[in-house]
Amino acid sequence: MERDSSPSDQFHRYKNLIQNGDNPDITKERQGASFNLYNMQCFVYENDHKLQRRQEILEFVESHREFDDPVHPHFLNRDEQIDRATRKCLAMVDNLDAIDVTDYFDEAPLYQLLTIGRELHCLSLHYGMFLPTIQVHTEKSLILGPFQMAASKAILGTFAQTELGHGSNLSKLETTATYDATTKEFVIHTPTMSAGKWWPGGLGKSANYAAVMAQLYTSGESKGPHLFMVQLRDNAHAPLPGVTVGDIGPKLGNNANDNGFLIFDHYRIPRRNMFMKYSKVEADGTYIPPPHAKLGFGAMVLVRLLMIRDQTCQLGAAAVIAIRYSAVRHSAVRQGEINEGEGEVQILDYRTQQYRLLPQLARSFPSSQRMRSRNSTSKYVTKQINNNANMELLPELHALSSGLKAVITWEVAQGIEQLRLSCGGHGYSRASAFPDMYAYAVGGCTYEGENIVMLLQVARFLMMIAKEVRSGNPKLAEIAEYIAKPDAVTARISSWKTCSDEDIIHDFEAVTRKLIFATFDRLTTLERTMKKKEAWNACSIDLCKAARMHVKTYLVKNFLARVRTCEDPASRTVMHTLAKLYAFDLISGGGGHFMKGGFLSEKQFNEVQLGIYEMLAAIRPDSVALADSWAISDLELRSVLGRRDGNVYPALLEWAQQSPLNQN
Ligand SMILES: CCCCCCCCCCCCCCCC(=O)SCCNC(=O)CCNC(=O)[C@H](O)C(C)(C)COP(=O)(O)OP(=O)(O)OC[C@H]1O[C@@H](n2cnc3c(N)ncnc32)[C@H](O)[C@@H]1OP(=O)(O)O
Ligand SMILES: Cc1cc2nc3c(=O)[nH]c(=O)nc-3n(C[C@H](O)[C@H](O)[C@H](O)COP(=O)(O)OP(=O)(O)OC[C@H]3O[C@@H](n4cnc5c(N)ncnc54)[C@H](O)[C@@H]3O)c2cc1C
C-alpha cells in the first residue's frame, strides 16, 4: 500500500485551502469602527512623528536579512537561544546609528522587540542599567571616558547589586570595598557565601565590567552601600585573578540573558573607580558624604521609570492578541448560539469575554501615556540634582516611580494571564506569545525592587504626608495635594453616561484619603504600645492597600486628563468611555473600600456594575480598531493568534511544522 503523504505535504494542502486574504470577520470589525484609526493612533502615540518613526524602524528591521529567524526561536534550546540573541543583539547595535535610535523610552524598546523579541539578551543590562549608572553617577569631568567606552562597547557592563543573602535590604549587603590609603586602592571582597552577587544580567558570560554595589569602609569606618566600577574579565574574556564568575542557570523567562554570580577574593581596584559624583573618598581616605543619602540609588529610579512604559506595552500587545483572536474565533465552527437558529457568534460577542478583554485593554492605555510625562519629570529632577540645586523633588519621584512600578507590573502580569485564559487552549501554546509575555512581564514584579517592598516605600511617603496634614502645616508634593482636601461624606458617582470626570476623581480621592488616614491612625495608635518597626509591620497590609489605592487614583486622574487633550472628537468619545470603564472597573474591584462607612450607596454600586456592562456593549464594536490603535506590527507581536490578517489556523499549522519532533 502506498504510504500516506508526510505531515508537511498534508500541511501545505490545508494551508492552500484556508489562506485566502484577511479573515472576513476581522475585516468586518475594522469596517465598523466609529473613529478614524490614524487619528486614534496619533493620539495614542502623541503625534504622527512617533507613529512614523515606528513604521520606519519596522521597515528597517524587515529589510535587513541579519534580523531574520531561520528557525522559530521557540524551538531552540538555551544555548541556541543565547547564541541567536547574541548575534541579533550585535546586529541590532551595529545598526543603531543607521536607524538613529536615540529615544530610550519609545524607540529603543521597540527596536529591541522587533530585532530580538522578549527574551532579553547579553546587552540588556549594559544598556538597561550599566550605561544609566555611568550617566547618573559619574562626575561630569570624568564621564566622557567610561561613557564613550561603554557606549562604543569597548567595555560591556552589568549592574551587580543583589546578593545570595540580600536583595531588597540594601543596607545589609555584605560585599565590602575597603579603602587602602597606602596603595590608593579599594579592596573588593566577598566575606561570606551569602555575600556572593547573584542575578546580575549579562554577568554569566558576557560582561567584562560591572557597577558593583558594596559596603564602603574607609579610615576604619563603615559608610554604607556605594557603587564601584569593577573590571571582571581580561581582554581574552577570562576572569581576572580574584574574580569568580558564572551563569546561574535557566529561569522562568529571559533565558537568552546570562544572569550570573560573582565572588571576589580581595580584588583590588584603583580609587578613581568609585563612582564619586555624589559621595567621595579622598586620597587620604577622608569620606565626603552625598547631598542626599539615597542619591546612590538614582540609577534604580531611572530604570523603574523605563520599566513602566516597557511593561505596559506588553499588556497592550497581549490585549491586541486576545481581541483579534476573539474576533476570528470561530469563523468556521462557532462555540454556541446566543439566539437559537441565528447561527453561532464570534466569542467577542460574549459579555463574559468582553469583561475579560476590555478592562485589560483600558488598563493598557493610562500607564503608557503617563510614562511620557514621567519621562520629562525624571529629566527635570535629574537636572535639578545634577546642579545640586534641589533635592526636594527626590522623595516624590522615588514614591511615584516605586508606586507605578509596583502597581503596573502587577496589573500587567495579571492582565496578560487573564488575556491568555480568554483564548482557551490556544492561549496555552507558546505560539500565542502569552507564555513568553507573561514570563517577561512577571519578572518585573521582582526585579528593580520587589513590589511589596516598593509599595511600602510609597506608604512611608504617604504616612509622612498624613502626619504633616494632621499637624496642620503640610508641605505637599503635587502628587499628594488631594490628601489635604476636606473629608467627603458621600460618593458622587452615578450613571456612566451622566457622571463627570470631577465626580469620579472626587470619589477616588475621597476613598484614598480615608484609607490613608485610617492606616495612619492605626499606625500611630499601635506606636503607643509597640516599637515603631513592630507597629509598621503590624500595619503593613493596610499600608500596601493605601499605597496601591494612591497609585490607582493617580492613574485614573491622569487617564481622564489625557483624554481631554484628544483633539479628534470621535477618538475622544471612545477613549473617554474606555477611561470610565477603567475607573468603574477599579471601583467594582475595590468595592469594599468604596462602600465602607456607606460612602458609596448600594444603589450607586449597582450603577457602577450596570455601567460596566453598558460600556462593554458600547465599546464592543470598536474593540478590534482599538486594538489596532496600538499600531503593533506582526513582527513586534510575535503571536500566531494575534496576526493582523486574522488567519490564525494556517499560521498555527505552519508554526507546529517547525517542531523538531516533526522533522523525522
Ligand atoms: C534598550 C532599552 C530597553 C528598556 C527596557 C527596560 C527594561 C530593562 C531591562 C532590565 C532588566 C532587569 C534589570 C533588573 C536589575 C535589578 O534588579 S538591580 C537590583 C534592584 N534592586 C532593588 O531595587 C532593591 C530594592 N531595594 C531598595 O531600593 C532599597 O533598599 C529600599 C527598599 C528602597 C530601602 O532602602 P534602605 O536604604 O534600606 O531603607 P531605609 O533606610 O529604610 O530608607 C528609606 C528612606 O530612603 C528613601 N529612599 C529609598 N530609596 C530611595 C531612592 N531611590 N531615591 C530617593 N529616596 C529613597 C525613602 O524614601 C525613605 O525615606 P524616609 O521615609 O526615611 O524619608
Ligand atoms: C529576572 C531578574 C533579573 C534580575 N536582574 C538583576 C540584576 O541585573 N542585578 C541585580 O543586582 N539584581 C538583579 N535581580 C535581583 C532582584 O533585584 C532582586 O531579586 C529583587 O530586588 C528582590 O530581592 P530578593 O530576591 O532578595 O527578594 P527578598 O528581598 O528576599 O524578598 C522575598 C520576599 O520577602 C518580602 N520582603 C522583603 N523585604 C521586606 C520588607 N522590608 N517588608 C515586607 N516584606 C519584605 C518580599 O516582599 C518578598 O515577598 C534580578 C532578579 C530577577 C528575577
Short mmCIF file of C-alpha atoms in Angstrom, two decimals, residues 36 49-50 55 106 156 163 182 242 272-273 303 320 371 373 382 384 418 451 502 533 581 626-627 659:
data_model
loop_
_atom_site.label_atom_id
_atom_site.label_comp_id
_atom_site.label_asym_id
_atom_site.label_seq_id
_atom_site.Cartn_x
_atom_site.Cartn_y
_atom_site.Cartn_z
CA ASN A 36 -10.52 57.09 12.21
CA HIS A 49 6.07 61.75 14.07
CA LYS A 50 6.27 58.96 16.67
CA GLN A 55 6.96 52.45 10.81
CA ASP A 106 9.90 54.60 22.86
CA LEU A 156 30.43 45.61 28.36
CA GLU A 163 23.49 39.02 46.67
CA THR A 182 48.73 53.31 51.21
CA GLY A 242 40.47 37.29 42.37
CA ARG A 272 39.09 56.53 40.96
CA ASN A 273 36.92 53.51 40.17
CA VAL A 303 15.17 52.14 35.36
CA VAL A 320 -4.26 43.08 20.84
CA MET A 371 5.02 57.46 31.32
CA SER A 373 5.16 62.88 31.06
CA THR A 382 17.87 64.69 37.30
CA GLN A 384 17.94 69.68 39.47
CA GLN A 418 -6.33 36.84 32.14
CA ASN A 451 6.69 45.03 44.50
CA GLU A 502 -14.76 65.51 38.50
CA LYS A 533 9.11 48.96 63.34
CA LEU A 581 -14.58 51.72 32.10
CA LEU A 626 -8.93 49.99 19.45
CA ALA A 627 -6.52 47.07 19.45
CA SER A 659 8.69 21.45 15.87
#
